Short mmCIF file of N, CA and C in Angstrom, two decimals:
data_model
loop_
_atom_site.label_atom_id
_atom_site.label_comp_id
_atom_site.label_asym_id
_atom_site.label_seq_id
_atom_site.Cartn_x
_atom_site.Cartn_y
_atom_site.Cartn_z
N MET W 204 -40.82 15.40 49.95
CA MET W 204 -42.34 15.34 49.89
C MET W 204 -42.92 16.53 50.51
N ALA W 205 -42.59 17.15 51.72
CA ALA W 205 -43.05 18.16 52.28
C ALA W 205 -43.04 19.39 51.27
N THR W 206 -42.41 19.95 50.30
CA THR W 206 -42.32 20.77 49.53
C THR W 206 -43.34 20.29 48.73
N ALA W 207 -43.59 19.26 47.96
CA ALA W 207 -44.47 18.79 46.86
C ALA W 207 -45.85 19.11 47.61
N LYS W 208 -46.08 18.82 49.01
CA LYS W 208 -47.48 19.04 49.35
C LYS W 208 -47.78 20.66 49.36
N LYS W 209 -46.67 21.52 49.42
CA LYS W 209 -46.78 22.82 49.78
C LYS W 209 -47.05 23.83 48.66
N ALA W 210 -46.40 23.26 47.20
CA ALA W 210 -46.24 23.82 45.99
C ALA W 210 -47.67 23.56 45.55
N PRO W 211 -48.74 22.25 45.26
CA PRO W 211 -49.80 22.30 44.78
C PRO W 211 -50.46 23.30 45.34
N ALA W 212 -50.62 23.54 46.86
CA ALA W 212 -51.48 23.99 47.63
C ALA W 212 -51.35 25.77 47.58
N LYS W 213 -50.30 26.05 46.90
CA LYS W 213 -49.79 27.35 46.28
C LYS W 213 -50.19 27.82 45.25
N LYS W 214 -50.21 26.75 44.21
CA LYS W 214 -50.55 27.10 42.80
C LYS W 214 -52.12 27.22 42.86
N ALA W 215 -52.85 26.13 43.42
CA ALA W 215 -54.23 26.33 43.37
C ALA W 215 -54.87 27.65 43.24
N PRO W 216 -54.67 28.44 44.57
CA PRO W 216 -55.17 29.66 44.74
C PRO W 216 -54.74 30.95 43.75
N ALA W 217 -53.81 30.72 43.56
CA ALA W 217 -52.89 31.52 42.09
C ALA W 217 -53.56 31.31 40.90
N LYS W 218 -53.96 30.26 40.89
CA LYS W 218 -54.79 30.17 39.13
C LYS W 218 -56.20 30.66 39.64
N LYS W 219 -57.08 30.88 40.33
CA LYS W 219 -58.06 31.57 40.73
C LYS W 219 -58.31 32.63 40.63
N VAL W 220 -56.98 33.74 41.21
CA VAL W 220 -57.02 34.60 41.18
C VAL W 220 -55.77 35.33 40.42
N ALA W 221 -56.09 35.99 39.12
CA ALA W 221 -55.41 36.01 37.79
C ALA W 221 -54.84 37.51 38.25
N PRO W 222 -55.30 38.73 38.71
CA PRO W 222 -55.07 40.00 39.47
C PRO W 222 -53.64 39.72 40.33
N ALA W 223 -54.16 39.06 40.69
CA ALA W 223 -53.07 38.96 42.15
C ALA W 223 -51.52 38.44 41.85
N ALA W 224 -51.25 38.42 40.47
CA ALA W 224 -50.10 37.90 40.11
C ALA W 224 -49.13 38.69 41.22
N LYS W 225 -48.58 39.73 41.45
CA LYS W 225 -47.78 40.22 42.30
C LYS W 225 -47.64 39.46 43.57
N LYS W 226 -49.15 39.30 44.21
CA LYS W 226 -48.57 38.72 45.36
C LYS W 226 -48.20 36.62 45.37
N ALA W 227 -48.50 36.14 44.03
CA ALA W 227 -48.38 35.08 43.56
C ALA W 227 -46.65 34.99 43.92
N ALA W 228 -46.10 35.72 43.19
CA ALA W 228 -44.49 35.74 43.02
C ALA W 228 -44.02 35.81 44.48
N PRO W 229 -44.06 36.86 45.35
CA PRO W 229 -43.67 36.53 46.87
C PRO W 229 -43.75 35.18 47.21
N ALA W 230 -45.25 34.57 47.22
CA ALA W 230 -45.45 33.35 47.53
C ALA W 230 -44.63 32.34 47.34
N LYS W 231 -43.77 32.16 46.01
CA LYS W 231 -42.96 31.14 45.66
C LYS W 231 -41.71 31.68 46.12
N LYS W 232 -41.35 33.19 46.41
CA LYS W 232 -39.93 33.16 47.16
C LYS W 232 -39.79 32.51 48.21
N VAL W 233 -41.47 32.74 49.17
CA VAL W 233 -41.24 32.26 50.58
C VAL W 233 -41.10 30.70 50.64
N ALA W 234 -42.09 30.23 49.19
CA ALA W 234 -41.86 28.89 49.50
C ALA W 234 -40.38 27.97 49.12
N ALA W 235 -39.83 29.01 48.44
CA ALA W 235 -38.46 28.60 47.93
C ALA W 235 -37.45 28.85 49.17
N LYS W 236 -37.72 29.64 49.75
CA LYS W 236 -36.94 29.98 51.53
C LYS W 236 -37.50 28.76 52.21
N LYS W 237 -38.92 28.32 52.14
CA LYS W 237 -39.12 27.32 53.03
C LYS W 237 -38.50 26.00 52.52
N ALA W 238 -38.09 26.06 51.19
CA ALA W 238 -37.91 24.73 50.89
C ALA W 238 -36.61 24.22 50.87
N ALA W 239 -35.22 25.12 50.78
CA ALA W 239 -34.40 24.95 51.05
C ALA W 239 -33.77 24.93 52.78
N PRO W 240 -34.48 25.12 53.90
CA PRO W 240 -34.38 24.66 55.13
C PRO W 240 -34.95 23.10 55.00
N ALA W 241 -35.97 23.05 54.23
CA ALA W 241 -36.97 22.00 54.53
C ALA W 241 -35.76 20.71 54.04
N LYS W 242 -35.13 21.01 53.12
CA LYS W 242 -34.11 20.15 52.27
C LYS W 242 -32.83 19.95 53.39
N LYS W 243 -32.59 20.77 54.24
CA LYS W 243 -31.59 20.91 54.81
C LYS W 243 -32.02 20.31 55.97
N ALA W 244 -33.24 20.00 56.53
CA ALA W 244 -33.76 19.75 57.74
C ALA W 244 -33.70 17.94 57.74
N PRO W 245 -33.99 17.34 56.50
CA PRO W 245 -34.19 15.91 56.42
C PRO W 245 -32.62 15.32 56.60
N ALA W 246 -31.78 16.46 55.99
CA ALA W 246 -30.17 15.80 56.24
C ALA W 246 -29.77 15.65 57.52
N LYS W 247 -30.23 16.68 58.17
CA LYS W 247 -29.95 16.60 59.55
C LYS W 247 -30.71 15.54 60.53
N LYS W 248 -31.87 15.47 60.41
CA LYS W 248 -32.50 14.45 60.86
C LYS W 248 -32.62 13.21 60.52
N ALA W 249 -31.91 12.79 59.37
CA ALA W 249 -31.32 11.80 58.92
C ALA W 249 -30.50 10.61 60.00
N ALA W 250 -29.95 11.27 60.72
CA ALA W 250 -29.46 10.19 61.67
C ALA W 250 -30.42 10.31 62.62
N PRO W 251 -30.86 11.03 63.40
CA PRO W 251 -31.75 10.93 64.41
C PRO W 251 -33.01 9.94 64.01
N ALA W 252 -33.44 10.00 62.59
CA ALA W 252 -34.18 8.77 62.14
C ALA W 252 -33.82 7.27 62.19
N LYS W 253 -32.56 7.21 62.04
CA LYS W 253 -32.08 6.13 62.31
C LYS W 253 -32.50 5.89 64.04
N LYS W 254 -31.76 6.71 64.71
CA LYS W 254 -31.91 6.32 66.01
C LYS W 254 -33.28 5.85 66.65
N VAL W 255 -34.24 6.73 65.98
CA VAL W 255 -35.46 6.11 66.27
C VAL W 255 -35.89 4.52 66.00
N VAL W 256 -35.59 4.35 64.60
CA VAL W 256 -35.58 3.31 64.53
C VAL W 256 -34.80 2.32 65.39
N ALA W 257 -33.67 2.71 65.86
CA ALA W 257 -33.19 1.92 66.63
C ALA W 257 -33.50 1.52 67.86
N LYS W 258 -34.49 2.84 68.44
CA LYS W 258 -35.25 2.70 69.36
C LYS W 258 -36.32 1.88 69.28
N LYS W 259 -37.04 1.87 68.31
CA LYS W 259 -38.32 1.10 68.26
C LYS W 259 -38.02 -0.65 68.28
N ALA W 260 -36.93 -0.99 67.46
CA ALA W 260 -36.42 -2.60 67.38
C ALA W 260 -36.21 -2.79 69.02
N PRO W 261 -35.62 -2.37 70.28
CA PRO W 261 -35.80 -3.06 71.47
C PRO W 261 -37.39 -2.66 71.82
N ALA W 262 -37.90 -2.01 71.51
CA ALA W 262 -39.69 -2.05 71.93
C ALA W 262 -40.52 -3.24 71.51
N LYS W 263 -39.62 -3.81 70.33
CA LYS W 263 -40.03 -4.97 70.06
C LYS W 263 -39.85 -6.30 70.43
N LYS W 264 -38.41 -6.06 70.92
CA LYS W 264 -38.05 -7.21 71.94
C LYS W 264 -38.84 -7.18 73.13
N VAL W 265 -39.11 -6.07 73.68
CA VAL W 265 -39.79 -6.09 74.64
C VAL W 265 -41.15 -6.72 74.97
N ALA W 266 -41.82 -6.17 73.82
CA ALA W 266 -42.91 -6.94 73.13
C ALA W 266 -42.71 -8.78 73.15
N ALA W 267 -42.03 -8.98 72.64
CA ALA W 267 -41.53 -10.41 72.30
C ALA W 267 -41.27 -10.90 73.43
N LYS W 268 -40.81 -10.49 74.52
CA LYS W 268 -40.66 -10.91 75.82
C LYS W 268 -41.78 -10.98 76.60
N LYS W 269 -42.74 -10.20 76.26
CA LYS W 269 -44.01 -10.36 77.01
C LYS W 269 -44.57 -11.27 76.84
N ALA W 270 -44.70 -11.97 75.27
CA ALA W 270 -45.34 -12.73 74.82
C ALA W 270 -45.06 -14.38 75.29
N PRO W 271 -43.75 -14.39 75.59
CA PRO W 271 -43.93 -15.79 76.67
C PRO W 271 -44.09 -15.71 78.32
N ALA W 272 -44.20 -14.45 78.82
CA ALA W 272 -44.94 -14.42 79.88
C ALA W 272 -46.21 -14.66 80.28
N LYS W 273 -46.72 -15.28 79.16
CA LYS W 273 -48.00 -15.87 79.84
C LYS W 273 -47.79 -17.46 80.64
N LYS W 274 -48.97 -17.82 81.44
CA LYS W 274 -48.50 -19.26 82.11
C LYS W 274 -48.52 -20.31 80.98
N ARG W 275 -47.18 -20.74 81.45
CA ARG W 275 -46.99 -22.13 80.86
C ARG W 275 -47.70 -23.34 81.43
N THR W 276 -47.90 -24.25 80.66
CA THR W 276 -48.50 -25.24 81.06
C THR W 276 -47.57 -26.53 80.81
N PRO W 277 -47.07 -26.91 82.24
CA PRO W 277 -46.23 -27.92 81.97
C PRO W 277 -46.36 -29.29 81.72
N ASN W 278 -45.32 -29.79 81.10
CA ASN W 278 -45.64 -31.07 80.42
C ASN W 278 -46.23 -31.95 81.21
N ALA W 279 -46.99 -32.97 80.69
CA ALA W 279 -47.62 -33.76 81.72
C ALA W 279 -46.54 -35.15 81.64
N ALA W 280 -45.73 -35.21 80.95
CA ALA W 280 -44.78 -36.21 80.83
C ALA W 280 -43.78 -36.09 82.23
N PHE W 281 -43.79 -34.87 82.43
CA PHE W 281 -42.57 -34.40 83.49
C PHE W 281 -43.23 -34.56 84.74
N MET W 282 -44.42 -33.97 85.04
CA MET W 282 -45.84 -34.46 86.19
C MET W 282 -46.37 -35.47 86.33
N LYS W 283 -46.26 -36.78 85.58
CA LYS W 283 -46.40 -37.96 85.86
C LYS W 283 -45.84 -38.59 87.17
N ALA W 284 -46.62 -38.92 87.56
CA ALA W 284 -45.72 -39.65 89.35
C ALA W 284 -45.42 -41.23 88.95
N MET W 285 -43.81 -41.16 88.87
CA MET W 285 -43.10 -42.29 88.98
C MET W 285 -42.49 -43.10 90.22
N THR W 286 -42.70 -44.01 90.06
CA THR W 286 -42.13 -45.04 91.11
C THR W 286 -40.89 -45.22 90.98
N PRO W 287 -40.18 -45.05 92.15
CA PRO W 287 -38.35 -45.22 91.82
C PRO W 287 -38.19 -46.70 92.23
N SER W 288 -36.89 -46.85 92.02
CA SER W 288 -36.47 -48.28 92.25
C SER W 288 -36.10 -48.61 93.35
N ALA W 289 -35.58 -49.58 94.02
CA ALA W 289 -35.29 -49.86 95.52
C ALA W 289 -34.19 -49.19 96.04
N ALA W 290 -33.03 -49.00 94.78
CA ALA W 290 -31.80 -48.25 95.07
C ALA W 290 -32.08 -46.52 95.22
N LEU W 291 -32.81 -46.10 94.52
CA LEU W 291 -33.57 -45.11 94.56
C LEU W 291 -34.22 -44.55 95.56
N ALA W 292 -35.34 -45.58 96.00
CA ALA W 292 -36.18 -45.06 97.10
C ALA W 292 -35.22 -45.09 98.19
N ALA W 293 -34.24 -45.84 98.39
CA ALA W 293 -33.41 -45.87 99.46
C ALA W 293 -33.31 -44.49 100.33
N VAL W 294 -32.89 -43.56 99.12
CA VAL W 294 -32.63 -42.10 98.75
C VAL W 294 -33.47 -40.94 99.23
N ILE W 295 -34.47 -41.27 98.37
CA ILE W 295 -35.46 -40.15 98.17
C ILE W 295 -36.96 -40.70 98.82
N GLY W 296 -37.07 -41.94 99.14
CA GLY W 296 -38.12 -42.37 99.59
C GLY W 296 -38.99 -43.70 98.89
N GLN W 297 -40.30 -44.05 99.30
CA GLN W 297 -40.96 -44.98 98.23
C GLN W 297 -42.21 -44.57 97.82
N THR W 298 -42.42 -43.42 97.97
CA THR W 298 -43.86 -42.51 97.75
C THR W 298 -43.59 -42.23 95.91
N ALA W 299 -44.09 -42.57 94.94
CA ALA W 299 -44.11 -42.40 93.59
C ALA W 299 -44.09 -40.55 93.51
N VAL W 300 -43.51 -40.25 92.67
CA VAL W 300 -43.42 -38.73 92.87
C VAL W 300 -42.58 -38.13 91.30
N PRO W 301 -42.77 -37.37 90.77
CA PRO W 301 -42.68 -36.82 89.62
C PRO W 301 -41.01 -36.54 89.42
N ARG W 302 -40.57 -36.48 87.82
CA ARG W 302 -39.36 -36.55 87.59
C ARG W 302 -39.16 -35.27 88.53
N THR W 303 -39.34 -34.22 88.19
CA THR W 303 -39.01 -33.05 88.90
C THR W 303 -38.62 -32.61 90.38
N GLU W 304 -39.75 -33.79 91.08
CA GLU W 304 -39.31 -33.71 92.48
C GLU W 304 -38.36 -34.49 92.82
N VAL W 305 -38.07 -35.41 91.81
CA VAL W 305 -36.61 -36.60 92.51
C VAL W 305 -35.52 -35.98 92.06
N VAL W 306 -35.43 -34.94 91.27
CA VAL W 306 -34.13 -34.31 91.03
C VAL W 306 -33.89 -33.21 92.30
N SER W 307 -35.24 -32.61 92.75
CA SER W 307 -35.25 -31.90 93.57
C SER W 307 -34.82 -32.43 95.32
N LYS W 308 -35.42 -33.92 95.39
CA LYS W 308 -35.21 -34.40 96.31
C LYS W 308 -33.76 -34.74 96.87
N LEU W 309 -32.92 -35.36 95.26
CA LEU W 309 -31.53 -35.99 95.22
C LEU W 309 -30.38 -34.60 95.76
N TRP W 310 -31.15 -33.82 95.19
CA TRP W 310 -30.17 -31.94 95.40
C TRP W 310 -30.44 -31.87 97.33
N THR W 311 -31.74 -32.11 98.02
CA THR W 311 -31.56 -31.96 99.05
C THR W 311 -30.88 -33.12 99.90
N TYR W 312 -30.65 -34.48 99.53
CA TYR W 312 -30.04 -35.42 100.28
C TYR W 312 -28.40 -35.18 99.70
N ILE W 313 -27.97 -34.76 98.84
CA ILE W 313 -26.78 -33.92 98.69
C ILE W 313 -26.16 -33.33 99.01
N LYS W 314 -26.87 -32.21 99.70
CA LYS W 314 -26.69 -30.89 100.23
C LYS W 314 -26.60 -31.34 101.82
N LYS W 315 -27.64 -32.08 102.25
CA LYS W 315 -27.48 -32.44 103.50
C LYS W 315 -26.09 -33.39 104.10
N HIS W 316 -26.00 -34.14 103.15
CA HIS W 316 -24.84 -34.85 103.46
C HIS W 316 -23.31 -34.62 102.81
N GLY W 317 -23.59 -33.24 102.35
CA GLY W 317 -22.15 -32.68 102.17
C GLY W 317 -21.54 -33.09 100.95
N LEU W 318 -22.55 -33.95 100.27
CA LEU W 318 -21.77 -34.60 99.08
C LEU W 318 -20.96 -33.57 97.31
N GLN W 319 -21.39 -32.46 97.82
CA GLN W 319 -21.01 -32.02 96.81
C GLN W 319 -19.35 -31.76 96.73
N ASP W 320 -18.78 -31.60 95.38
CA ASP W 320 -17.42 -31.77 95.50
C ASP W 320 -16.93 -30.20 95.86
N LYS W 321 -15.78 -30.06 97.35
CA LYS W 321 -15.36 -28.78 97.53
C LYS W 321 -14.67 -27.85 96.37
N VAL W 322 -13.99 -28.65 95.71
CA VAL W 322 -13.50 -27.60 94.30
C VAL W 322 -13.97 -27.64 93.12
N ASN W 323 -14.72 -28.70 92.85
CA ASN W 323 -15.46 -28.25 91.77
C ASN W 323 -16.96 -28.70 91.90
N LYS W 324 -17.71 -27.62 92.29
CA LYS W 324 -18.60 -27.94 92.55
C LYS W 324 -20.26 -28.29 91.88
N ARG W 325 -19.63 -28.86 90.55
CA ARG W 325 -20.69 -29.82 89.33
C ARG W 325 -20.28 -31.23 89.80
N ASN W 326 -19.15 -31.37 90.73
CA ASN W 326 -19.22 -33.12 90.93
C ASN W 326 -19.79 -33.18 92.23
N ILE W 327 -20.49 -34.28 92.23
CA ILE W 327 -21.05 -35.08 93.38
C ILE W 327 -20.19 -35.78 93.68
N ASN W 328 -20.09 -36.50 94.72
CA ASN W 328 -19.19 -37.51 95.51
C ASN W 328 -20.10 -38.30 95.92
N ALA W 329 -20.15 -39.45 95.38
CA ALA W 329 -21.45 -40.44 95.73
C ALA W 329 -21.08 -41.45 96.99
N ASP W 330 -22.07 -41.79 98.06
CA ASP W 330 -21.76 -42.37 98.74
C ASP W 330 -22.53 -43.57 98.84
N ASP W 331 -22.58 -44.18 99.78
CA ASP W 331 -23.04 -45.93 99.44
C ASP W 331 -24.12 -45.93 98.60
N LYS W 332 -25.17 -45.27 99.24
CA LYS W 332 -26.91 -45.21 98.52
C LYS W 332 -26.44 -44.80 97.06
N LEU W 333 -25.72 -43.72 97.33
CA LEU W 333 -25.69 -43.05 95.75
C LEU W 333 -25.15 -43.69 94.72
N LYS W 334 -23.62 -44.45 95.46
CA LYS W 334 -23.19 -45.28 94.28
C LYS W 334 -23.95 -46.41 93.95
N ALA W 335 -25.14 -46.90 94.15
CA ALA W 335 -26.29 -47.70 94.05
C ALA W 335 -26.98 -47.37 92.72
N VAL W 336 -27.17 -45.60 92.76
CA VAL W 336 -27.85 -45.41 91.96
C VAL W 336 -27.31 -44.94 90.50
N PHE W 337 -25.94 -44.50 91.01
CA PHE W 337 -25.04 -43.62 89.68
C PHE W 337 -24.08 -44.76 89.35
N GLY W 338 -24.18 -45.89 90.01
CA GLY W 338 -22.98 -46.66 89.38
C GLY W 338 -21.72 -45.95 89.21
N LYS W 339 -21.25 -45.22 89.92
CA LYS W 339 -19.84 -44.89 89.93
C LYS W 339 -19.43 -43.75 91.33
N ALA W 340 -18.06 -43.67 91.29
CA ALA W 340 -18.18 -42.66 92.92
C ALA W 340 -18.31 -41.39 92.46
N GLN W 341 -18.23 -40.63 91.22
CA GLN W 341 -18.37 -39.61 91.00
C GLN W 341 -19.19 -39.26 89.81
N VAL W 342 -19.70 -37.77 89.95
CA VAL W 342 -21.16 -37.79 88.79
C VAL W 342 -20.95 -36.45 88.59
N THR W 343 -20.99 -35.81 87.17
CA THR W 343 -21.36 -34.51 87.31
C THR W 343 -23.18 -34.05 87.24
N MET W 344 -22.82 -32.91 87.80
CA MET W 344 -24.82 -32.44 87.87
C MET W 344 -25.24 -32.47 86.52
N PHE W 345 -24.67 -32.46 85.53
CA PHE W 345 -25.16 -32.47 84.20
C PHE W 345 -25.61 -33.93 83.69
N GLU W 346 -25.19 -35.14 84.32
CA GLU W 346 -25.22 -36.64 84.17
C GLU W 346 -26.76 -37.23 84.93
N LEU W 347 -26.52 -36.32 86.24
CA LEU W 347 -27.77 -36.50 87.27
C LEU W 347 -28.89 -37.27 86.53
N ALA W 348 -29.47 -36.17 85.63
CA ALA W 348 -31.09 -36.19 85.21
C ALA W 348 -31.05 -37.84 84.21
N GLY W 349 -29.94 -37.63 83.82
CA GLY W 349 -29.93 -38.95 82.87
C GLY W 349 -29.90 -40.39 83.66
N LEU W 350 -28.92 -40.69 84.95
CA LEU W 350 -28.53 -41.23 85.57
C LEU W 350 -30.22 -41.94 86.06
N ILE W 351 -30.69 -40.76 86.84
CA ILE W 351 -31.78 -41.04 87.69
C ILE W 351 -33.08 -41.96 86.57
N GLY W 352 -33.31 -41.67 85.29
CA GLY W 352 -33.81 -42.01 84.40
C GLY W 352 -34.20 -43.53 84.34
N LYS W 353 -32.78 -44.04 85.10
CA LYS W 353 -32.84 -45.77 84.58
C LYS W 353 -33.86 -46.37 86.20
N HIS W 354 -33.72 -45.25 86.76
CA HIS W 354 -34.35 -45.94 87.94
C HIS W 354 -35.47 -45.70 88.43
N LEU W 355 -36.30 -45.12 87.22
CA LEU W 355 -37.96 -44.68 87.24
C LEU W 355 -38.36 -45.43 86.61
N LYS W 356 -39.70 -46.10 87.32
CA LYS W 356 -40.72 -46.46 85.91
C LYS W 356 -42.31 -46.10 86.16
#
């Protein structure tokens, strides 16, 4: 495309100046010399052009990461204060708290009493108070939120 832009520019002055035909011929040779390296240059630049595109792609990903950086509004269902059952109240207290706080207080209780399994830290060994909440002696941390839901109103 670069050669196409140069060629019309050279032809336009050649048409206006008829006696300068000798000057037009050397201009064509210069254009031909410039055209040959121009054809070789894109071949060499073809690989870097792909790298430039590859560099642009991560920039788009960075822009995508910036979009969720806006402050998220918390879901009202999670922030709603809920009253714990009697069994759960023995562990976390009587006050109505959101689900997120219930899980946080349970983990505080678990760590304070050393109820996390020593070998597999994903497991929680229940004491008497937690057995009433969980219904079994050992629970994985992934089951924790599901089991708590039954004790909140």
